[in-house]
Structure formats: structure tokens, C-alpha cells
GROMACS .gro file of C-alpha atoms in nm:
model
  269
    1MET     CA    1   5.465  17.627   4.434
    2THR     CA    2   5.403  17.817   4.757
    3SER     CA    3   5.694  17.786   5.000
    4ALA     CA    4   5.690  17.669   5.360
    5GLY     CA    5   5.816  18.014   5.457
    6GLU     CA    6   5.526  18.186   5.281
    7ALA     CA    7   5.275  17.954   5.448
    8ALA     CA    8   5.430  18.021   5.790
    9ARG     CA    9   5.418  18.397   5.731
   10ALA     CA   10   5.051  18.372   5.634
   11VAL     CA   11   4.977  18.216   5.972
   12LEU     CA   12   5.150  18.497   6.160
   13LEU     CA   13   4.967  18.762   5.958
   14ALA     CA   14   4.622  18.609   6.017
   15GLY     CA   15   4.461  18.849   6.261
   16THR     CA   16   4.146  18.673   6.384
   17PRO     CA   17   4.130  18.345   6.575
   18ASP     CA   18   3.931  18.173   6.300
   19ALA     CA   19   4.168  18.294   6.030
   20LYS     CA   20   4.477  18.191   6.225
   21VAL     CA   21   4.344  17.843   6.299
   22LYS     CA   22   4.242  17.800   5.935
   23ALA     CA   23   4.582  17.918   5.807
   24ALA     CA   24   4.767  17.696   6.055
   25ARG     CA   25   4.569  17.387   5.961
   26LYS     CA   26   4.617  17.459   5.591
   27ALA     CA   27   4.993  17.509   5.628
   28ALA     CA   28   5.037  17.188   5.828
   29ARG     CA   29   4.818  16.990   5.587
   30ASP     CA   30   4.979  17.132   5.272
   31TRP     CA   31   5.328  17.058   5.404
   32ARG     CA   32   5.230  16.702   5.496
   33LEU     CA   33   5.085  16.647   5.147
   34GLY     CA   34   5.390  16.785   4.968
   35ARG     CA   35   5.219  17.101   4.842
   36LEU     CA   36   5.477  17.342   4.987
   37GLY     CA   37   5.834  17.393   4.875
   38HIS     CA   38   6.117  17.361   5.126
   39ARG     CA   39   6.208  17.728   5.091
   40PHE     CA   40   6.230  18.016   5.338
   41GLU     CA   41   6.281  18.322   5.123
   42VAL     CA   42   6.039  18.557   5.301
   43GLU     CA   43   6.097  18.747   5.625
   44MET     CA   44   5.883  18.676   5.928
   45PRO     CA   45   5.705  18.974   6.089
   46GLU     CA   46   5.853  19.100   6.413
   47GLN     CA   47   5.507  19.088   6.569
   48PRO     CA   48   5.222  18.859   6.463
   49ALA     CA   49   4.879  19.001   6.388
   50ARG     CA   50   4.646  19.002   6.687
   51PRO     CA   51   4.267  19.025   6.715
   52SER     CA   52   4.106  19.330   6.878
   53THR     CA   53   4.028  19.117   7.182
   54PRO     CA   54   4.140  18.995   7.429
   55GLU     CA   55   4.285  19.305   7.592
   56LEU     CA   56   4.653  19.228   7.655
   57LEU     CA   57   4.782  19.327   7.998
   58PRO     CA   58   5.124  19.309   8.166
   59PRO     CA   59   5.154  19.033   8.427
   60ASN     CA   60   5.117  19.269   8.723
   61ARG     CA   61   4.781  19.391   8.594
   62MET     CA   62   4.630  19.053   8.522
   63PRO     CA   63   4.329  18.975   8.746
   64LYS     CA   64   4.373  18.692   8.994
   65ARG     CA   65   4.215  18.362   8.897
   66GLY     CA   66   4.055  18.114   9.131
   67LYS     CA   67   4.159  17.752   9.158
   68GLY     CA   68   3.908  17.635   8.900
   69GLY     CA   69   3.635  17.517   9.138
   70SER     CA   70   3.359  17.762   9.046
   71GLU     CA   71   3.235  17.788   8.688
   72ARG     CA   72   3.361  18.146   8.675
   73GLY     CA   73   3.704  18.033   8.789
   74ARG     CA   74   3.708  17.748   8.538
   75ILE     CA   75   3.617  17.985   8.255
   76ALA     CA   76   3.900  18.221   8.353
   77LEU     CA   77   4.149  17.934   8.362
   78ILE     CA   78   4.034  17.790   8.028
   79HIS     CA   79   4.057  18.139   7.876
   80ALA     CA   80   4.416  18.174   7.998
   81LEU     CA   81   4.505  17.833   7.856
   82ALA     CA   82   4.338  17.919   7.525
   83HIS     CA   83   4.551  18.235   7.501
   84ILE     CA   84   4.867  18.035   7.562
   85GLU     CA   85   4.771  17.797   7.281
   86PHE     CA   86   4.680  18.089   7.051
   87VAL     CA   87   5.025  18.244   7.093
   88ALA     CA   88   5.182  17.896   7.061
   89ILE     CA   89   5.045  17.876   6.705
   90ASP     CA   90   5.256  18.179   6.610
   91LEU     CA   91   5.558  18.055   6.803
   92ALA     CA   92   5.558  17.726   6.611
   93PHE     CA   93   5.516  17.881   6.266
   94ASP     CA   94   5.766  18.158   6.336
   95LEU     CA   95   6.015  17.883   6.423
   96VAL     CA   96   5.945  17.722   6.084
   97GLY     CA   97   5.959  18.039   5.878
   98ARG     CA   98   6.251  18.203   6.057
   99PHE     CA   99   6.479  17.904   6.108
  100GLY     CA  100   6.361  17.627   5.874
  101GLY     CA  101   6.648  17.696   5.635
  102HIS     CA  102   6.902  17.636   5.913
  103PHE     CA  103   6.803  17.273   5.960
  104PRO     CA  104   6.732  16.956   5.760
  105ARG     CA  105   6.384  16.898   5.620
  106GLY     CA  106   6.282  16.696   5.927
  107PHE     CA  107   6.285  17.016   6.132
  108THR     CA  108   6.003  17.158   5.920
  109ASP     CA  109   5.821  16.824   5.939
  110ASP     CA  110   5.821  16.847   6.318
  111TRP     CA  111   5.733  17.214   6.363
  112MET     CA  112   5.461  17.223   6.099
  113ALA     CA  113   5.300  16.935   6.289
  114VAL     CA  114   5.346  17.118   6.620
  115GLY     CA  115   5.181  17.427   6.474
  116GLY     CA  116   4.887  17.218   6.360
  117ASP     CA  117   4.859  17.070   6.708
  118GLU     CA  118   4.858  17.415   6.870
  119ALA     CA  119   4.577  17.527   6.638
  120MET     CA  120   4.377  17.219   6.732
  121HIS     CA  121   4.438  17.279   7.104
  122PHE     CA  122   4.321  17.639   7.076
  123ALA     CA  123   4.009  17.536   6.882
  124LEU     CA  124   3.918  17.275   7.144
  125LEU     CA  125   3.955  17.522   7.431
  126GLU     CA  126   3.770  17.797   7.246
  127ARG     CA  127   3.484  17.557   7.175
  128ARG     CA  128   3.477  17.465   7.543
  129LEU     CA  129   3.457  17.832   7.640
  130ARG     CA  130   3.156  17.874   7.412
  131ALA     CA  131   2.989  17.568   7.564
  132LEU     CA  132   3.026  17.742   7.901
  133GLY     CA  133   2.871  18.063   7.772
  134SER     CA  134   3.194  18.257   7.711
  135HIS     CA  135   3.444  18.298   7.427
  136TYR     CA  136   3.809  18.377   7.360
  137GLY     CA  137   3.850  18.753   7.401
  138ALA     CA  138   3.590  18.788   7.675
  139LEU     CA  139   3.864  18.830   7.940
  140PRO     CA  140   4.204  19.005   7.940
  141ALA     CA  141   4.514  18.801   7.863
  142HIS     CA  142   4.887  18.801   7.929
  143ALA     CA  143   5.074  19.047   7.707
  144GLY     CA  144   5.421  18.898   7.748
  145LEU     CA  145   5.397  18.557   7.583
  146TRP     CA  146   5.558  18.675   7.259
  147ASP     CA  147   5.857  18.824   7.445
  148ALA     CA  148   6.053  18.499   7.421
  149ALA     CA  149   6.023  18.507   7.043
  150SER     CA  150   6.129  18.871   7.024
  151GLU     CA  151   6.438  18.807   7.235
  152THR     CA  152   6.551  18.498   7.042
  153GLY     CA  153   6.464  18.593   6.684
  154HIS     CA  154   6.831  18.602   6.584
  155ASP     CA  155   6.942  18.261   6.716
  156PRO     CA  156   6.781  17.922   6.649
  157LEU     CA  157   6.954  17.761   6.947
  158ALA     CA  158   6.830  18.033   7.182
  159ARG     CA  159   6.476  17.998   7.045
  160LEU     CA  160   6.475  17.620   7.095
  161ALA     CA  161   6.626  17.654   7.441
  162VAL     CA  162   6.366  17.901   7.566
  163VAL     CA  163   6.040  17.823   7.385
  164PRO     CA  164   5.997  17.444   7.372
  165MET     CA  165   6.257  17.355   7.637
  166VAL     CA  166   6.149  17.609   7.903
  167LEU     CA  167   5.803  17.747   7.826
  168GLU     CA  168   5.642  17.436   7.686
  169ALA     CA  169   5.825  17.214   7.934
  170ARG     CA  170   5.659  17.419   8.208
  171GLY     CA  171   5.331  17.294   8.070
  172LEU     CA  172   5.444  16.940   8.146
  173ASP     CA  173   5.492  17.045   8.509
  174VAL     CA  174   5.166  17.231   8.571
  175THR     CA  175   4.911  17.060   8.348
  176PRO     CA  176   4.866  16.745   8.563
  177ALA     CA  177   4.756  16.956   8.862
  178THR     CA  178   4.526  17.157   8.636
  179ILE     CA  179   4.370  16.835   8.510
  180GLU     CA  180   4.308  16.733   8.872
  181ARG     CA  181   4.130  17.064   8.941
  182PHE     CA  182   3.888  17.013   8.655
  183ALA     CA  183   3.836  16.650   8.751
  184ALA     CA  184   3.757  16.756   9.109
  185ALA     CA  185   3.499  17.001   8.971
  186ASP     CA  186   3.353  16.715   8.761
  187ASP     CA  187   3.434  16.909   8.443
  188GLN     CA  188   3.513  16.602   8.237
  189PRO     CA  189   3.509  16.771   7.892
  190THR     CA  190   3.786  17.011   7.994
  191ARG     CA  191   3.978  16.734   8.168
  192ARG     CA  192   3.983  16.530   7.847
  193ILE     CA  193   4.102  16.829   7.643
  194LEU     CA  194   4.389  16.892   7.885
  195GLU     CA  195   4.489  16.527   7.885
  196ARG     CA  196   4.518  16.544   7.506
  197ILE     CA  197   4.722  16.864   7.528
  198LEU     CA  198   4.959  16.713   7.787
  199LYS     CA  199   5.021  16.410   7.566
  200ASP     CA  200   5.103  16.634   7.270
  201GLU     CA  201   5.325  16.862   7.480
  202VAL     CA  202   5.562  16.575   7.553
  203ARG     CA  203   5.615  16.533   7.179
  204HIS     CA  204   5.663  16.908   7.132
  205VAL     CA  205   5.928  16.931   7.402
  206ARG     CA  206   6.096  16.623   7.255
  207ALA     CA  207   6.114  16.796   6.917
  208GLY     CA  208   6.275  17.097   7.080
  209THR     CA  209   6.529  16.887   7.267
  210THR     CA  210   6.609  16.672   6.962
  211TRP     CA  211   6.679  16.966   6.732
  212PHE     CA  212   6.865  17.156   7.002
  213GLU     CA  213   7.097  16.861   7.056
  214SER     CA  214   7.136  16.808   6.681
  215ARG     CA  215   7.242  17.170   6.633
  216CYS     CA  216   7.480  17.154   6.930
  217LYS     CA  217   7.641  16.842   6.786
  218ALA     CA  218   7.691  17.016   6.451
  219GLU     CA  219   7.856  17.310   6.626
  220ASN     CA  220   8.062  17.097   6.870
  221LEU     CA  221   7.877  17.236   7.172
  222VAL     CA  222   7.789  17.054   7.494
  223PRO     CA  223   7.405  17.060   7.498
  224HIS     CA  224   7.348  17.090   7.874
  225THR     CA  225   7.608  17.363   7.917
  226GLN     CA  226   7.492  17.557   7.611
  227TRP     CA  227   7.127  17.535   7.718
  228GLN     CA  228   7.206  17.668   8.065
  229SER     CA  229   7.402  17.957   7.915
  230LEU     CA  230   7.122  18.050   7.674
  231VAL     CA  231   6.847  18.021   7.935
  232THR     CA  232   7.042  18.237   8.178
  233ARG     CA  233   7.085  18.500   7.908
  234TYR     CA  234   6.743  18.501   7.738
  235PHE     CA  235   6.481  18.371   7.981
  236ARG     CA  236   6.342  18.645   8.204
  237GLY     CA  237   6.171  18.416   8.454
  238VAL     CA  238   6.294  18.149   8.693
  239LEU     CA  239   6.288  17.771   8.678
  240LYS     CA  240   6.090  17.663   8.981
  241PRO     CA  241   5.985  17.322   9.107
  242PRO     CA  242   5.797  17.100   9.124
  243PHE     CA  243   5.906  16.946   8.795
  244ASN     CA  244   5.732  16.662   8.615
  245ASP     CA  245   6.059  16.471   8.586
  246SER     CA  246   5.906  16.163   8.423
  247ALA     CA  247   5.737  16.363   8.145
  248ARG     CA  248   6.051  16.570   8.096
  249ASP     CA  249   6.260  16.251   8.074
  250SER     CA  250   6.018  16.116   7.813
  251ALA     CA  251   6.082  16.432   7.614
  252GLY     CA  252   6.461  16.397   7.645
  253LEU     CA  253   6.484  16.695   7.879
  254THR     CA  254   6.678  16.527   8.158
  255ARG     CA  255   6.767  16.679   8.494
  256ASP     CA  256   7.119  16.748   8.366
  257TYR     CA  257   6.968  17.041   8.179
  258TYR     CA  258   6.761  17.219   8.442
  259GLN     CA  259   6.853  17.099   8.790
  260SER     CA  260   7.146  17.338   8.844
  261LEU     CA  261   6.934  17.642   8.741
  262ALA     CA  262   6.624  17.554   8.941
  263LEU     CA  263   6.517  17.735   9.255
  264PRO     CA  264   6.517  17.519   9.568
  265ALA     CA  265   6.182  17.358   9.651
  266GLY     CA  266   5.982  17.589   9.878
  267PHE     CA  267   6.191  17.895   9.794
  268VAL     CA  268   5.997  18.222   9.826
  269PRO     CA  269   6.167  18.519   9.654
   0.00000   0.00000   0.00000
């Protein structure tokens, strides 16, 4: 029987968008149907396979995007969101393959499902790009989204602290305003996609918080204090308001975690 680790590795090694989505959906489905063994005997690649496009650029070379009012601006924003979801597929399955053996079986249940969600999100956004006359890879994309995985590949607590509990939690903060932009432009198809993504993101952040707290309990660590220490050490960015406190609360990520590390409202570095 193929193992969960082997299935996760296959996702990371799939180099084209279609192949990665197909591998992700297969892994999530096979795990759900009991076709994969709860084993993690294979190593995860240090870098996932990437398609030839989009061109990956450092943040300071990324072109400025509009606010999403014009069709060109909306396409650029959807493309950026699609790239985030594409990388999120690898982040979820790397979490399974790299750290699944450190946790009970329920951990793999959760993160296989998250990986399947991320593949679905990417496919929806890529289909929307094509409906607008574009496609994933037509524009450059952010090169640094895998950095969080590279920096936390040795520590499951650090990975949970930074990826679901910082990066994906940021999606809870910014997605409502993005939804409003597309609604104001009367782009209802994209609005509906983003509403679905936001709903799923709450569940993803909740999975991160739940397993982070479970691991802290097993190691006799105080979750809020440990999270703040790990974020300070491994997250290169800053935690800046406004925060979607209600969505974060729904995900178990209470203000006790992030309030002391957050920049003051209106702060300009």
C-alpha cells in the first residue's frame, strides 16, 4: 500500500499546475478512502517542483497592482491569489509528509483535507483567470512564499506557528476587503470564489492552532508564549493590523497570541 508520505512527496514533485492539482486531489481522496498507509518513510524535497511560468521575482521587483477596479487590475490580483493557493498546496502536503509521523492520525486527516482544499482554490482561481482571457503564469509572481517552509523544515511547532497561524491567518484579515473590491466592480464570480476561500481558511487556521496547542501540551509549553517566541525567531515580516479578530477567534487564534507582537494601528515603518 502506498504511504501518506509517498503521496505527499508526489504532490511536491508534480511540476505543472494540472499535475499538482491532480496529485493533490488524488492524495486527499485516497487518504480519505483508506487507500494510503499511515507511514512517512520518505524524505520531502527541500524545494517543490515549479512550472516554467510564472516568472518568480523578489518582493521589491514585483509590479504594483491596482485596487481591483479595472479588469486588468482584477486579473493581476486574481493571479497573485492563485499563486498563493498554488504554493499553499505544497505547504500543506509538505506538512503532512515531513511531520505526519510526529502527530496522531488526526493530524494527517486535517492536513490532507487542507491540501485538497488548496488545490480546489487554485483550480477555481485559475479557471476564473481563463474566463477573463488570462491564465496562471501570464504574470510574474512572488518568489518568497516557500521561504517559511525552508526556515521551519526542522521543527513542527515552528512550521505550525508560521504557516497556518501567521500566513494563512493573514488571509482572514485581508480577504474580506478583497471581496468588497470585487463586489464593487460587480465581479460576482470572483467574489463567490473568495467567499468560499475565506470560509475554508478559518478551518485551516483552526487546524493549525489545534495541533500547535496539542503539541505544546505534550511538551509542557505555554502555547501563547511559545508561539510568540517562534514567530519572533522564524517569521521575517511583521504582524500588522487591522486584524479580523472575529474570524481569528473562530479559528482559536485569540488576541493573546498576536496582540503583543502587532505593530500599532497606523504605524508607518
